[in-house]
mmCIF file of C-alpha atoms in Angstrom:
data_model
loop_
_atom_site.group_PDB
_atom_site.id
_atom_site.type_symbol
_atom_site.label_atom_id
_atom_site.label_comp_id
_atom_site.label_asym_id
_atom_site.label_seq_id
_atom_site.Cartn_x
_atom_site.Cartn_y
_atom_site.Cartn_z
ATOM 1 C CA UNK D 1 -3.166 9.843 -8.763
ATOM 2 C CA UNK D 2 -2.582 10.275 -4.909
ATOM 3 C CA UNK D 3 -2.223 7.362 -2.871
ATOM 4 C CA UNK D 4 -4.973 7.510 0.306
ATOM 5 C CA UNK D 5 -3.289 6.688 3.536
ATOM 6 C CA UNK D 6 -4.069 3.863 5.495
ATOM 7 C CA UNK D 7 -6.889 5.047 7.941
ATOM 8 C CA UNK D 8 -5.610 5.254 11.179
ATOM 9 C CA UNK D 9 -8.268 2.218 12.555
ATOM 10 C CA UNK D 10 -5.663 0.194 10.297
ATOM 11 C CA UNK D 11 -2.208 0.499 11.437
ATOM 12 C CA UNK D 12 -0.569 -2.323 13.560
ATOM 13 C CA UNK D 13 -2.824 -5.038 12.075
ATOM 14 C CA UNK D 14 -1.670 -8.117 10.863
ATOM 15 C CA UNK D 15 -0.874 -8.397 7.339
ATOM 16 C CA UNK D 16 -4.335 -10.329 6.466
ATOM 17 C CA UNK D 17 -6.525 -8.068 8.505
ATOM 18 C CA UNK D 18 -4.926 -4.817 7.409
ATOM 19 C CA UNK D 19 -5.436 -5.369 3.818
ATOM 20 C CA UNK D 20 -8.956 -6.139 4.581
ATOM 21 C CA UNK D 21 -9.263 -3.171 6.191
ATOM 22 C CA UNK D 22 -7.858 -0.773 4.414
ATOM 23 C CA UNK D 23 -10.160 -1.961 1.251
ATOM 24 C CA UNK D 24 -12.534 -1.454 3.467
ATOM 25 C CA UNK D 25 -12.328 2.866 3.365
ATOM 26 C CA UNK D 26 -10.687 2.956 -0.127
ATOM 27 C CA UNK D 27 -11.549 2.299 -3.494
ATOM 28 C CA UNK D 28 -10.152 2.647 -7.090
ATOM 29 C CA UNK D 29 -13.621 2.852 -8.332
ATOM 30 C CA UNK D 30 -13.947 6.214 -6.210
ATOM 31 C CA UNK D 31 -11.176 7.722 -8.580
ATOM 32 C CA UNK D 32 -12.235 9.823 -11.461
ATOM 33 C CA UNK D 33 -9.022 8.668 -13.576
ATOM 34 C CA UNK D 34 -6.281 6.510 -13.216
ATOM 35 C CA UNK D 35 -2.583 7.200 -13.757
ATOM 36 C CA UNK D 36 -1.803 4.380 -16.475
ATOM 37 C CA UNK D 37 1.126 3.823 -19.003
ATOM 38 C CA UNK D 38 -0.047 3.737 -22.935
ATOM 39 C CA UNK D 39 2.258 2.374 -25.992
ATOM 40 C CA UNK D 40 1.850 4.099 -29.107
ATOM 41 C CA UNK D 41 1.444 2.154 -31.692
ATOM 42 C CA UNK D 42 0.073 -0.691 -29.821
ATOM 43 C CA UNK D 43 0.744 -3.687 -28.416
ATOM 44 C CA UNK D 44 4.887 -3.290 -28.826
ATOM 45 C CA UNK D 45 6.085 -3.897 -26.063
ATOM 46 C CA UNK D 46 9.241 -2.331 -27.127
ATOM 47 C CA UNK D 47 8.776 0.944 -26.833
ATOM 48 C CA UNK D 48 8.783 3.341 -23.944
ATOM 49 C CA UNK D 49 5.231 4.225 -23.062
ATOM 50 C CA UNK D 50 4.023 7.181 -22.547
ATOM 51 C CA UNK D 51 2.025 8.345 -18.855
ATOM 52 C CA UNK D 52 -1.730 9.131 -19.408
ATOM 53 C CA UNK D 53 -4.400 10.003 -16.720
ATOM 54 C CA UNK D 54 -7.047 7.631 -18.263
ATOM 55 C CA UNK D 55 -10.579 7.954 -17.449
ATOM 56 C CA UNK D 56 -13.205 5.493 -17.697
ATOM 57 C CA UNK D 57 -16.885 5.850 -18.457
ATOM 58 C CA UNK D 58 -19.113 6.577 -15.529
ATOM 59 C CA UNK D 59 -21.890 4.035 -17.060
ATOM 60 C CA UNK D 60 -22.221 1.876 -20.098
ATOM 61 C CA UNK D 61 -25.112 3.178 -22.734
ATOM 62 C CA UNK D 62 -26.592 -0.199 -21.977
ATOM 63 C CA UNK D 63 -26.264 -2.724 -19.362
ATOM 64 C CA UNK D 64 -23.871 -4.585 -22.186
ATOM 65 C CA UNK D 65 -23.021 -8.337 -21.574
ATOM 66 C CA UNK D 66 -18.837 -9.390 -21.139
ATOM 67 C CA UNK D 67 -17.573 -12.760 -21.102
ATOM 68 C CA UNK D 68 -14.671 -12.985 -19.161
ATOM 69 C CA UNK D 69 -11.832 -15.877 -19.437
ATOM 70 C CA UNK D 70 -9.498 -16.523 -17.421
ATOM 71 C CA UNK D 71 -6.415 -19.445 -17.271
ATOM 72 C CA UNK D 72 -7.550 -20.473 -13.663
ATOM 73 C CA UNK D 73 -8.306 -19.131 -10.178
ATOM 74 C CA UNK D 74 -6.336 -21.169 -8.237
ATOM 75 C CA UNK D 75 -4.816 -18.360 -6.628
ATOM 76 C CA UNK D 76 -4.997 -14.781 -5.176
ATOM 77 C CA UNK D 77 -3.405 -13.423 -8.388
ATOM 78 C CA UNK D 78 -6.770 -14.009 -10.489
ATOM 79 C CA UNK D 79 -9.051 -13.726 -7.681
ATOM 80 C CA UNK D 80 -7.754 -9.771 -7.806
ATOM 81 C CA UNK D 81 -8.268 -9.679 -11.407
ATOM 82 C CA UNK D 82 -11.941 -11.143 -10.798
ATOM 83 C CA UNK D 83 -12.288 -8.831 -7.827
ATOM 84 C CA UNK D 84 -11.469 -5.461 -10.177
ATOM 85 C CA UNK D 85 -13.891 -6.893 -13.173
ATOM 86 C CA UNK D 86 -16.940 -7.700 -10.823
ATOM 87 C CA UNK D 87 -16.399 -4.128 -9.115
ATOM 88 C CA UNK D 88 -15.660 -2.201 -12.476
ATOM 89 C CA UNK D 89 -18.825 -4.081 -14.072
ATOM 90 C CA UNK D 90 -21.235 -3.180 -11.493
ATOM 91 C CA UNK D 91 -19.982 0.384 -11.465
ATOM 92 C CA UNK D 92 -20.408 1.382 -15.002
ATOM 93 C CA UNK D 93 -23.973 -1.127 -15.002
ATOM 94 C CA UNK D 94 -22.911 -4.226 -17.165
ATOM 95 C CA UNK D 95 -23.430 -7.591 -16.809
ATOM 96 C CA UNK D 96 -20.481 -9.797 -16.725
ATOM 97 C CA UNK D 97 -20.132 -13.422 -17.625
ATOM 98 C CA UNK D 98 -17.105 -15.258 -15.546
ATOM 99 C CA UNK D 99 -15.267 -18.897 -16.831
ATOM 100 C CA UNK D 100 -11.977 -20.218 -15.630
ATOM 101 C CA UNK D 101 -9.851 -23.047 -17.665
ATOM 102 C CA UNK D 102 -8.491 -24.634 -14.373
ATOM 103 C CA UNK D 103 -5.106 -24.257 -15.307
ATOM 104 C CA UNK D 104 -2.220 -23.482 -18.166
ATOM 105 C CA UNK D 105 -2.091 -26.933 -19.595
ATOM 106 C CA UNK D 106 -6.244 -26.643 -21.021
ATOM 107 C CA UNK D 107 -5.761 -24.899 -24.049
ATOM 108 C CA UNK D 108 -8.574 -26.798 -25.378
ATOM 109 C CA UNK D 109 -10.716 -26.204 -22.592
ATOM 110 C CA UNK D 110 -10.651 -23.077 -22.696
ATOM 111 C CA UNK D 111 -11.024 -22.823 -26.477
ATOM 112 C CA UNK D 112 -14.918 -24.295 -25.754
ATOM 113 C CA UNK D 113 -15.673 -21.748 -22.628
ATOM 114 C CA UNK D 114 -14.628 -19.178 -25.028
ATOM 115 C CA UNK D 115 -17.118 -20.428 -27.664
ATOM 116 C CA UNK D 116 -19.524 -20.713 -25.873
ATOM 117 C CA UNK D 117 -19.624 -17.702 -23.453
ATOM 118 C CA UNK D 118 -18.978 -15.156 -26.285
ATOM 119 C CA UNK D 119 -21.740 -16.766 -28.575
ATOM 120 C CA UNK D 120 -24.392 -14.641 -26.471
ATOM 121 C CA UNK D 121 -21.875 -11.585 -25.148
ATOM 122 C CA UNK D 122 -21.319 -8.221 -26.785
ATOM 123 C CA UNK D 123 -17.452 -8.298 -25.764
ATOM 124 C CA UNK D 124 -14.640 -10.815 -25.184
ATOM 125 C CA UNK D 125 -11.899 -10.463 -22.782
ATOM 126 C CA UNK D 126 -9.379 -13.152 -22.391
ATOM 127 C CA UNK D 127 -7.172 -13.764 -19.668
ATOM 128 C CA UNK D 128 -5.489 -16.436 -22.467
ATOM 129 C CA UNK D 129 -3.525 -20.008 -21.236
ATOM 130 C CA UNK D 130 -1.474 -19.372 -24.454
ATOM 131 C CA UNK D 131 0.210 -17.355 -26.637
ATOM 132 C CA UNK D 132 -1.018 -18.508 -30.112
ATOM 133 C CA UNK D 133 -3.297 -21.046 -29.208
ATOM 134 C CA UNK D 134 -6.493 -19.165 -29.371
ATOM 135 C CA UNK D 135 -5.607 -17.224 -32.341
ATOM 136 C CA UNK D 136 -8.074 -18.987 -35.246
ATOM 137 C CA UNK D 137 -10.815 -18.644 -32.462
ATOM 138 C CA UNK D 138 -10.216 -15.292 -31.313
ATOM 139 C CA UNK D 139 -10.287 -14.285 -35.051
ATOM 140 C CA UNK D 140 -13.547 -15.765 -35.727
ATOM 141 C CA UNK D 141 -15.027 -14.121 -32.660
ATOM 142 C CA UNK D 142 -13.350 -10.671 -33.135
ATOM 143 C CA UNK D 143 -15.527 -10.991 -36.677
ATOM 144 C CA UNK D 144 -18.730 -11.027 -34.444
ATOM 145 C CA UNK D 145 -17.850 -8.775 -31.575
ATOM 146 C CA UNK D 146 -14.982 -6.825 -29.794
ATOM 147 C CA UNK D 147 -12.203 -9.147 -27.802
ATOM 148 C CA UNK D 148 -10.108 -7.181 -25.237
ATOM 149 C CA UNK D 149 -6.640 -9.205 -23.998
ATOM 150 C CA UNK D 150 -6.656 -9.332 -19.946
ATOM 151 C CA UNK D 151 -3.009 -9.432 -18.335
ATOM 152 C CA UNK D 152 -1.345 -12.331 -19.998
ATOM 153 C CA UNK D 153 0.078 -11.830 -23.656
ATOM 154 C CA UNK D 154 -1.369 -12.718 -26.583
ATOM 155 C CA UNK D 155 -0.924 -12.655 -30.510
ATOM 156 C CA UNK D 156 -2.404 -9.587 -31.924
ATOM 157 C CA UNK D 157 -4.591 -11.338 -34.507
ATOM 158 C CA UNK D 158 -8.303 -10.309 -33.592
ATOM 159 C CA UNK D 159 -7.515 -8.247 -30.628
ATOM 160 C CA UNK D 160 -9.481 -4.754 -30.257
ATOM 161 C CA UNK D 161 -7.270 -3.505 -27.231
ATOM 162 C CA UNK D 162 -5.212 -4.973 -24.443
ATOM 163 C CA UNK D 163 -4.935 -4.341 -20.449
ATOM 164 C CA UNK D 164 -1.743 -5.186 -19.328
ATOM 165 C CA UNK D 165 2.134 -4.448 -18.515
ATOM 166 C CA UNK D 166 5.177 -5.800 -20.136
ATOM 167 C CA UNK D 167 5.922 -9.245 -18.681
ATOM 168 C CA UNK D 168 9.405 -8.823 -19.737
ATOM 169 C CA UNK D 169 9.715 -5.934 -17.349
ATOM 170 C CA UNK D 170 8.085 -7.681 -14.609
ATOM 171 C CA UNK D 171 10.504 -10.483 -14.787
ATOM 172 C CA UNK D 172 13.600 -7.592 -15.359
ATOM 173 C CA UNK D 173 12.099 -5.657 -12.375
ATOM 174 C CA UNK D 174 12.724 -8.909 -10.074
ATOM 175 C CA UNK D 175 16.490 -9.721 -12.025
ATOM 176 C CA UNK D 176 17.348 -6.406 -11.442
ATOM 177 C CA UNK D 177 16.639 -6.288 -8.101
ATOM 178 C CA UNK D 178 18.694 -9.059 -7.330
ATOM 179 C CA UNK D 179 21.462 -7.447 -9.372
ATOM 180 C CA UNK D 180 21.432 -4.691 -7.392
ATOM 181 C CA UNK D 181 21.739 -7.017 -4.158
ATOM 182 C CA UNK D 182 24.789 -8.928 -5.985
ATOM 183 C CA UNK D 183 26.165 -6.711 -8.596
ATOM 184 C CA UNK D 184 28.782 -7.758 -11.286
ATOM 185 C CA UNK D 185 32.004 -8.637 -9.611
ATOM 186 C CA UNK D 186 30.782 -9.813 -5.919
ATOM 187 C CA UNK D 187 30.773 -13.241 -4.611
ATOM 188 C CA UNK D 188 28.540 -15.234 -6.621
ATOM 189 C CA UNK D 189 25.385 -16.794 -5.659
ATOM 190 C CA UNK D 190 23.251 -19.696 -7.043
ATOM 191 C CA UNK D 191 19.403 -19.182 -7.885
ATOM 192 C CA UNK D 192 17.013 -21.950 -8.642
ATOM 193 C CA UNK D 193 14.689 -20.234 -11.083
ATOM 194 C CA UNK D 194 10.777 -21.443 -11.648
ATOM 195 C CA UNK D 195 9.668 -19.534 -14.674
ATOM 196 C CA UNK D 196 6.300 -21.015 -15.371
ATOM 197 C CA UNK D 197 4.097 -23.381 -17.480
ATOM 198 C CA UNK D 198 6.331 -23.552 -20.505
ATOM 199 C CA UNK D 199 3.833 -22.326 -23.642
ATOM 200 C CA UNK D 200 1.863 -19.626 -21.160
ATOM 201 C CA UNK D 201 1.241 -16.280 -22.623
ATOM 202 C CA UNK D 202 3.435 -14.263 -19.960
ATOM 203 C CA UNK D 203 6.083 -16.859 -19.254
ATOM 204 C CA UNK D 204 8.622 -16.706 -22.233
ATOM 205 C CA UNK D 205 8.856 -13.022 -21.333
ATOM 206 C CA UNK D 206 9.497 -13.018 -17.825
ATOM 207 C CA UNK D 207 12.234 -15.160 -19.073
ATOM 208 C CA UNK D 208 13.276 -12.716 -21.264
ATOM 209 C CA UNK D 209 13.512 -10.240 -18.925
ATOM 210 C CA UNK D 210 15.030 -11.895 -15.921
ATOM 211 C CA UNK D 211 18.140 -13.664 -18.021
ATOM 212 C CA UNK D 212 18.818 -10.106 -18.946
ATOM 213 C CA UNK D 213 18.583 -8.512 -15.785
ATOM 214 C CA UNK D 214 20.933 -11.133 -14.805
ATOM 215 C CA UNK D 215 23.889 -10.393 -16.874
ATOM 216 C CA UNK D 216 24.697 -7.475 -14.318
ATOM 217 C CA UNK D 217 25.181 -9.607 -11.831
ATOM 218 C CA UNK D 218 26.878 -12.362 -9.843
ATOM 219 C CA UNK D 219 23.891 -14.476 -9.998
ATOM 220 C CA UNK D 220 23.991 -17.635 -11.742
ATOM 221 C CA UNK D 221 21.325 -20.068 -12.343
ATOM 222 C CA UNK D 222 21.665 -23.047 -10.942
ATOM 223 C CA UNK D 223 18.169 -24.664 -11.656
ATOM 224 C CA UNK D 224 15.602 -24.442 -13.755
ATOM 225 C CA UNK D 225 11.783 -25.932 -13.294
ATOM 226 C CA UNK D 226 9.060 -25.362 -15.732
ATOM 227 C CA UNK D 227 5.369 -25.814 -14.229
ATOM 228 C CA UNK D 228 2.237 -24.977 -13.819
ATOM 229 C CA UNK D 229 1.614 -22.058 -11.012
ATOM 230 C CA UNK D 230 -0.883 -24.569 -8.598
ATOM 231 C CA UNK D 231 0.761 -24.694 -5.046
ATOM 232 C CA UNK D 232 0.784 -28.322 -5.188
ATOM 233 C CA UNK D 233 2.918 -28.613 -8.629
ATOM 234 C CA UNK D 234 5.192 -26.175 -7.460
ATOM 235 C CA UNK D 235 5.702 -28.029 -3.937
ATOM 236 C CA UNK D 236 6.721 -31.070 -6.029
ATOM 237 C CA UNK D 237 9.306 -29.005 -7.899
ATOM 238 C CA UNK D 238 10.967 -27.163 -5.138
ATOM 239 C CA UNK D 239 11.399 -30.595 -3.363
ATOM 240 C CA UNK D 240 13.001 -31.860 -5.986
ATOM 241 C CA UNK D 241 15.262 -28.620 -6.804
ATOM 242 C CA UNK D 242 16.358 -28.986 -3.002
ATOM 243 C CA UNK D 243 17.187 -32.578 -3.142
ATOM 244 C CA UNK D 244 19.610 -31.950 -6.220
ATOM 245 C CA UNK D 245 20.645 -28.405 -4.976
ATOM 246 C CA UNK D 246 21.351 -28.469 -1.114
ATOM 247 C CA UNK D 247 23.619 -25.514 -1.689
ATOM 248 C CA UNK D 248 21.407 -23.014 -3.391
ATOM 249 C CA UNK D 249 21.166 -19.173 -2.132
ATOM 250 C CA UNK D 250 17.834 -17.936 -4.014
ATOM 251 C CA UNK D 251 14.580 -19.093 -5.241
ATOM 252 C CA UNK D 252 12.763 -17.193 -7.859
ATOM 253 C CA UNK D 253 9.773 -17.708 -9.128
ATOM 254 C CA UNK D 254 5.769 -17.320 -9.584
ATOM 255 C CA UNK D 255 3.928 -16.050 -6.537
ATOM 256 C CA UNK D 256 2.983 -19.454 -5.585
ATOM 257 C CA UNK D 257 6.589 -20.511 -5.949
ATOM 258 C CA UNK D 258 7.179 -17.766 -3.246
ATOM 259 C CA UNK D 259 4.333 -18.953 -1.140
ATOM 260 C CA UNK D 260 5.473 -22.862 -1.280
ATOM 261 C CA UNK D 261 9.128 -22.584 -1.112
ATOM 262 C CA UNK D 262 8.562 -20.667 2.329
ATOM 263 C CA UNK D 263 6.369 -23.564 3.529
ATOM 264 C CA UNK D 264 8.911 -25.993 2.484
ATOM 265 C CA UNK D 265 12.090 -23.733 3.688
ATOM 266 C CA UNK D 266 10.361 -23.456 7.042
ATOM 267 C CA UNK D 267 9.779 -27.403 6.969
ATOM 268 C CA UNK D 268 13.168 -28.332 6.608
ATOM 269 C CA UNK D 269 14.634 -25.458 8.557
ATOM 270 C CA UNK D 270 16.028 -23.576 6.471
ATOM 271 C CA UNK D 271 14.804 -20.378 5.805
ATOM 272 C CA UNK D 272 17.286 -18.595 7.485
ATOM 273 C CA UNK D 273 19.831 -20.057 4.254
ATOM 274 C CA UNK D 274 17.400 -19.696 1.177
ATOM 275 C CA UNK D 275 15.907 -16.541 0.191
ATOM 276 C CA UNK D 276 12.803 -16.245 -1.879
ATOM 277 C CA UNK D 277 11.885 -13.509 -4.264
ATOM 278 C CA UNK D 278 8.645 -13.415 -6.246
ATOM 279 C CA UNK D 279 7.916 -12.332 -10.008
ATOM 280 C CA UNK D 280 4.819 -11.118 -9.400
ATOM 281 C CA UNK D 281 2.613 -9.830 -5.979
ATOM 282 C CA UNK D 282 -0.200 -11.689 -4.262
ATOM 283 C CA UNK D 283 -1.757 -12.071 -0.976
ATOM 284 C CA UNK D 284 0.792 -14.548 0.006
ATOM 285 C CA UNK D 285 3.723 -12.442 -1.098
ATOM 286 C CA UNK D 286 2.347 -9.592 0.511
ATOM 287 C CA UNK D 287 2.121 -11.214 3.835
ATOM 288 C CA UNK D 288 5.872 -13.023 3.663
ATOM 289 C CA UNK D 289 7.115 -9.302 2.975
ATOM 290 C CA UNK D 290 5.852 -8.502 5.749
ATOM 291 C CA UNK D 291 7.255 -11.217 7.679
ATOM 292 C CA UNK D 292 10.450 -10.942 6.239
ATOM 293 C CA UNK D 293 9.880 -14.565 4.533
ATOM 294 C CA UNK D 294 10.163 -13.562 0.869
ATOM 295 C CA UNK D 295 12.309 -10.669 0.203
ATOM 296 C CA UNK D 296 10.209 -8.358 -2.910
ATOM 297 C CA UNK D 297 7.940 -8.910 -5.420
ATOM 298 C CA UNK D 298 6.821 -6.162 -8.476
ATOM 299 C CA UNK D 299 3.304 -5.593 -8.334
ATOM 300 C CA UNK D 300 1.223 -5.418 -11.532
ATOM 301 C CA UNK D 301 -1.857 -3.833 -9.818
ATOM 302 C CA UNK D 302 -4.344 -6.877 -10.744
ATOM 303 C CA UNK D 303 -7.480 -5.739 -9.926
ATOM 304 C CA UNK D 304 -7.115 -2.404 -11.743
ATOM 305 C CA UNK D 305 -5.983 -4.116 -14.996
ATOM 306 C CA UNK D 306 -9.604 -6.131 -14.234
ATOM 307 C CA UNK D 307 -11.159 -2.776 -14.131
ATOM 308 C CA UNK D 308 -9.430 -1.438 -17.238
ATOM 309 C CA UNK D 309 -10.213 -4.716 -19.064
ATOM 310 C CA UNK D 310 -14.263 -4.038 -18.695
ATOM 311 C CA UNK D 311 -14.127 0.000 -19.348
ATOM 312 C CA UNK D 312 -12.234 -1.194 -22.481
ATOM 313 C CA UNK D 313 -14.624 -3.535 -23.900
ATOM 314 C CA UNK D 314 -17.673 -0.856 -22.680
ATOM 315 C CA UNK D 315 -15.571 1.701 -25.106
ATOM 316 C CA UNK D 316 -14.928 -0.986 -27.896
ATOM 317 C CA UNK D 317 -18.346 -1.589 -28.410
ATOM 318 C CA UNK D 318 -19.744 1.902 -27.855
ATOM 319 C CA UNK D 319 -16.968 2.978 -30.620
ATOM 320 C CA UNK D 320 -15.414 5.540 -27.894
ATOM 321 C CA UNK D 321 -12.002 2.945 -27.694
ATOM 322 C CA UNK D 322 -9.082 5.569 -27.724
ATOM 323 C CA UNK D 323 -6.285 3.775 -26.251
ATOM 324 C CA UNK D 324 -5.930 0.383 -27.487
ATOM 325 C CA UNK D 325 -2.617 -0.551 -24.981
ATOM 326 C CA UNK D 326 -2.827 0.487 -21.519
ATOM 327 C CA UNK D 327 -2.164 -0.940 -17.737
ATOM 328 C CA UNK D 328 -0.521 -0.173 -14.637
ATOM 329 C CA UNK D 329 3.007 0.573 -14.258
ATOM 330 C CA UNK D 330 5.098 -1.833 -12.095
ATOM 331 C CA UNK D 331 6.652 -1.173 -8.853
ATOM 332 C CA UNK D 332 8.781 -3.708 -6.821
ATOM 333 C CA UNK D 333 7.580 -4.320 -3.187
ATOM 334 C CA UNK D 334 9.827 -4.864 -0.378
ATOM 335 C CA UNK D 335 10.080 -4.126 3.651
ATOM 336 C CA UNK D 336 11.008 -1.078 2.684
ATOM 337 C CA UNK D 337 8.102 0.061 1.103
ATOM 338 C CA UNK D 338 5.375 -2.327 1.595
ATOM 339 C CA UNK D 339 3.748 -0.051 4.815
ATOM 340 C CA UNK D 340 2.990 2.567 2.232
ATOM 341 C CA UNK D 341 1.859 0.402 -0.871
ATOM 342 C CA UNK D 342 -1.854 1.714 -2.666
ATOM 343 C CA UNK D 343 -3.520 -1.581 -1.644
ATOM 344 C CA UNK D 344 -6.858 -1.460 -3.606
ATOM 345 C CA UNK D 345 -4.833 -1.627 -7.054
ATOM 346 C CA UNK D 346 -2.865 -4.173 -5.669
ATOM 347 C CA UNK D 347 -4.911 -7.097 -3.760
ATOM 348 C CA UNK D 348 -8.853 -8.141 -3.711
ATOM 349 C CA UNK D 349 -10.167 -7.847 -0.220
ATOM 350 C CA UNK D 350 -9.911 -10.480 2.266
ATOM 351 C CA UNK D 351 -13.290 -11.062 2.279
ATOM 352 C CA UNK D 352 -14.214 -11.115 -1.833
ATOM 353 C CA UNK D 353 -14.625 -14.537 -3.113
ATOM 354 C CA UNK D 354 -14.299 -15.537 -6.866
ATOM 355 C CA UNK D 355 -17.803 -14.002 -9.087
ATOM 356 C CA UNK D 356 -18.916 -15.702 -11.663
ATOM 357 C CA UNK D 357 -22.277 -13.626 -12.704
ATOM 358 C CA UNK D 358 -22.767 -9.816 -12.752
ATOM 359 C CA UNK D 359 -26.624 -9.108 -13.723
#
């Protein structure tokens, strides 16, 4: 797939307004396939995929009802999820069904929406608050109808097909980065790391992936806080990861990590001391880059892996389902590259709000 170039009308905007309006004369859903990565067999994360130019149906046999789940929308990460289902739903004629959990920690919460939403849908896709948690519900649905796995891992008990990337490589894509700023052998630095809500469905591999990238490097980890991804939680923990570490060189963490600890750095005064680096790409992130506030962050594309998610559970129940494991690859964002990044895969428009109902 080519990447359109910002229309002209859009250059020398700020950050906010230029994403808003380049949206504005480009869209994903104009594309007749999209450049994706497959693994073969699926849903093993541990092999190499392979490129495909995927391409998804034009319209849905029937105007099909989707129940959607997702762990929260408390920030710009889901929102772009939401923002590619809604689109990709009223492209290919489908009605989509929208419910949000309100955070990591409501496993059980999310457990009734499920329930409930999928008892009158012809499709499932979960955007799951934990790994195994849901697996004796998903099971029991995936009896009745087709459930498709949205972004965050899951267990593969039940699951008809997945839209996603590897989580390990998006937290090796951010390690390695930094390795590559402070390789093996150089002065070392200190990183205060912010992984996540311990038990999420994404979170032990990020992990995974960003200890190893770190083992090239003269990084050490100097910190540690487990949380959920809210703004407010993280606040809390950066405060206190400052109080105990003064010293410290890096934080690394969720996008709203990024997007409080340069609120907080700025507070105190010291962002010129404290770099911040992001494990995955939001609005937030995107603007900091820009400002030369946060230093990268890999983007996942969210809203096409929304898009994906519908045109997979259209195919699983029309029994036309070929690729079971597909999303996006990943590509780290920095200054360096962030003029030229394809922002419809990336970031909802400014002016989208979060959709509940597609009729």
């Amino acid at each position: 797939m080519m990447r359109a170039p910002a229309p002209s009308r859009c250059l020398n905007l700020i950050a906010t307004t230029f994403v808003a309006c380049v949206l504005a004369h480009s869209s994903v859903a104009a594309e007749t396939t999209w450049k994706l990565n497959a693994w073969e067999p699926p849903f093993d994360y541990s092999r190499k995929p392979v490129t495909i130019d995927y391409q998804p149906v034009a319209r849905a046999a029937k105007p099909w009802r989707i129940c959607a789940a997702y762990p929260h929308l408390k920030d710009s990460y889901w929102v772009s999820v939401n923002y590619g289902m809604v689109e990709q739903a009223r492209t290919a004629g489908v009605r989509l069904t929208v419910v949000e959990a309100g955070g990591y920690p409501n496993l059980d919460r999310q457990i009734e929406q499920i329930r409930t939403c999928s008892a009158t849908a012809d499709a499932l896709i979960v955007g799951t608050v934990s790994y195994e948690g849901l697996t004796p519900t998903i099971t029991e649905i995936a009896r009745r109808i087709p459930v498709i796995a949205a972004v965050n891992d899951i267990d593969d008990a039940g699951i008809a097909a997945k839209s996603g990337v590897s989580w390990e490589e998006m937290g090796h894509s951010i390690g390695a980065y930094l390795a590559r700023l402070h390789p093996a052998g150089t002065m070392p630095v200190s990183v205060a790391w912010f992984p996540g809500p311990k038990g999420a469905g994404w979170v032990k591999f990020v992990e995974a992936g960003f200890q190893r990238a770190l083992k090239q490097s003269s990084a050490e980890i100097a910190a540690v806080k487990w949380g959920d991804t809210g703004v407010e939680i993280q606040l809390l923990l950066i405060e206190e990861m400052l109080e105990a570490q003064p010293d410290i060189d890096y934080i690394v963490g969720s996008a709203p990590t990024a997007d409080a600890a340069v609120s907080i750095l700025r507070a105190q005064g010291r962002a010129n001391h404290v770099q911040v680096l992001a494990d995955y790409f939001t609005h937030g992130t995107f603007r900091e880059i820009n400002r030369g506030k946060v230093v990268a962050a890999p983007t996942d594309s969210p809203p096409l892996q929304g898009r994906i998610a519908i045109d997979q559970a259209i195919r699983a129940i029309e029994g036309t389902l070929r690729y079971r494991h597909v999303g996006p690859p990943v590509e780290v964002i920095d200054r360096n590259n962030v003029q030229s990044l394809d922002l419809e895969r990336s970031l909802a428009p400014a002016w989208f709000k979060p959709t509940f109902e597609v009729q």
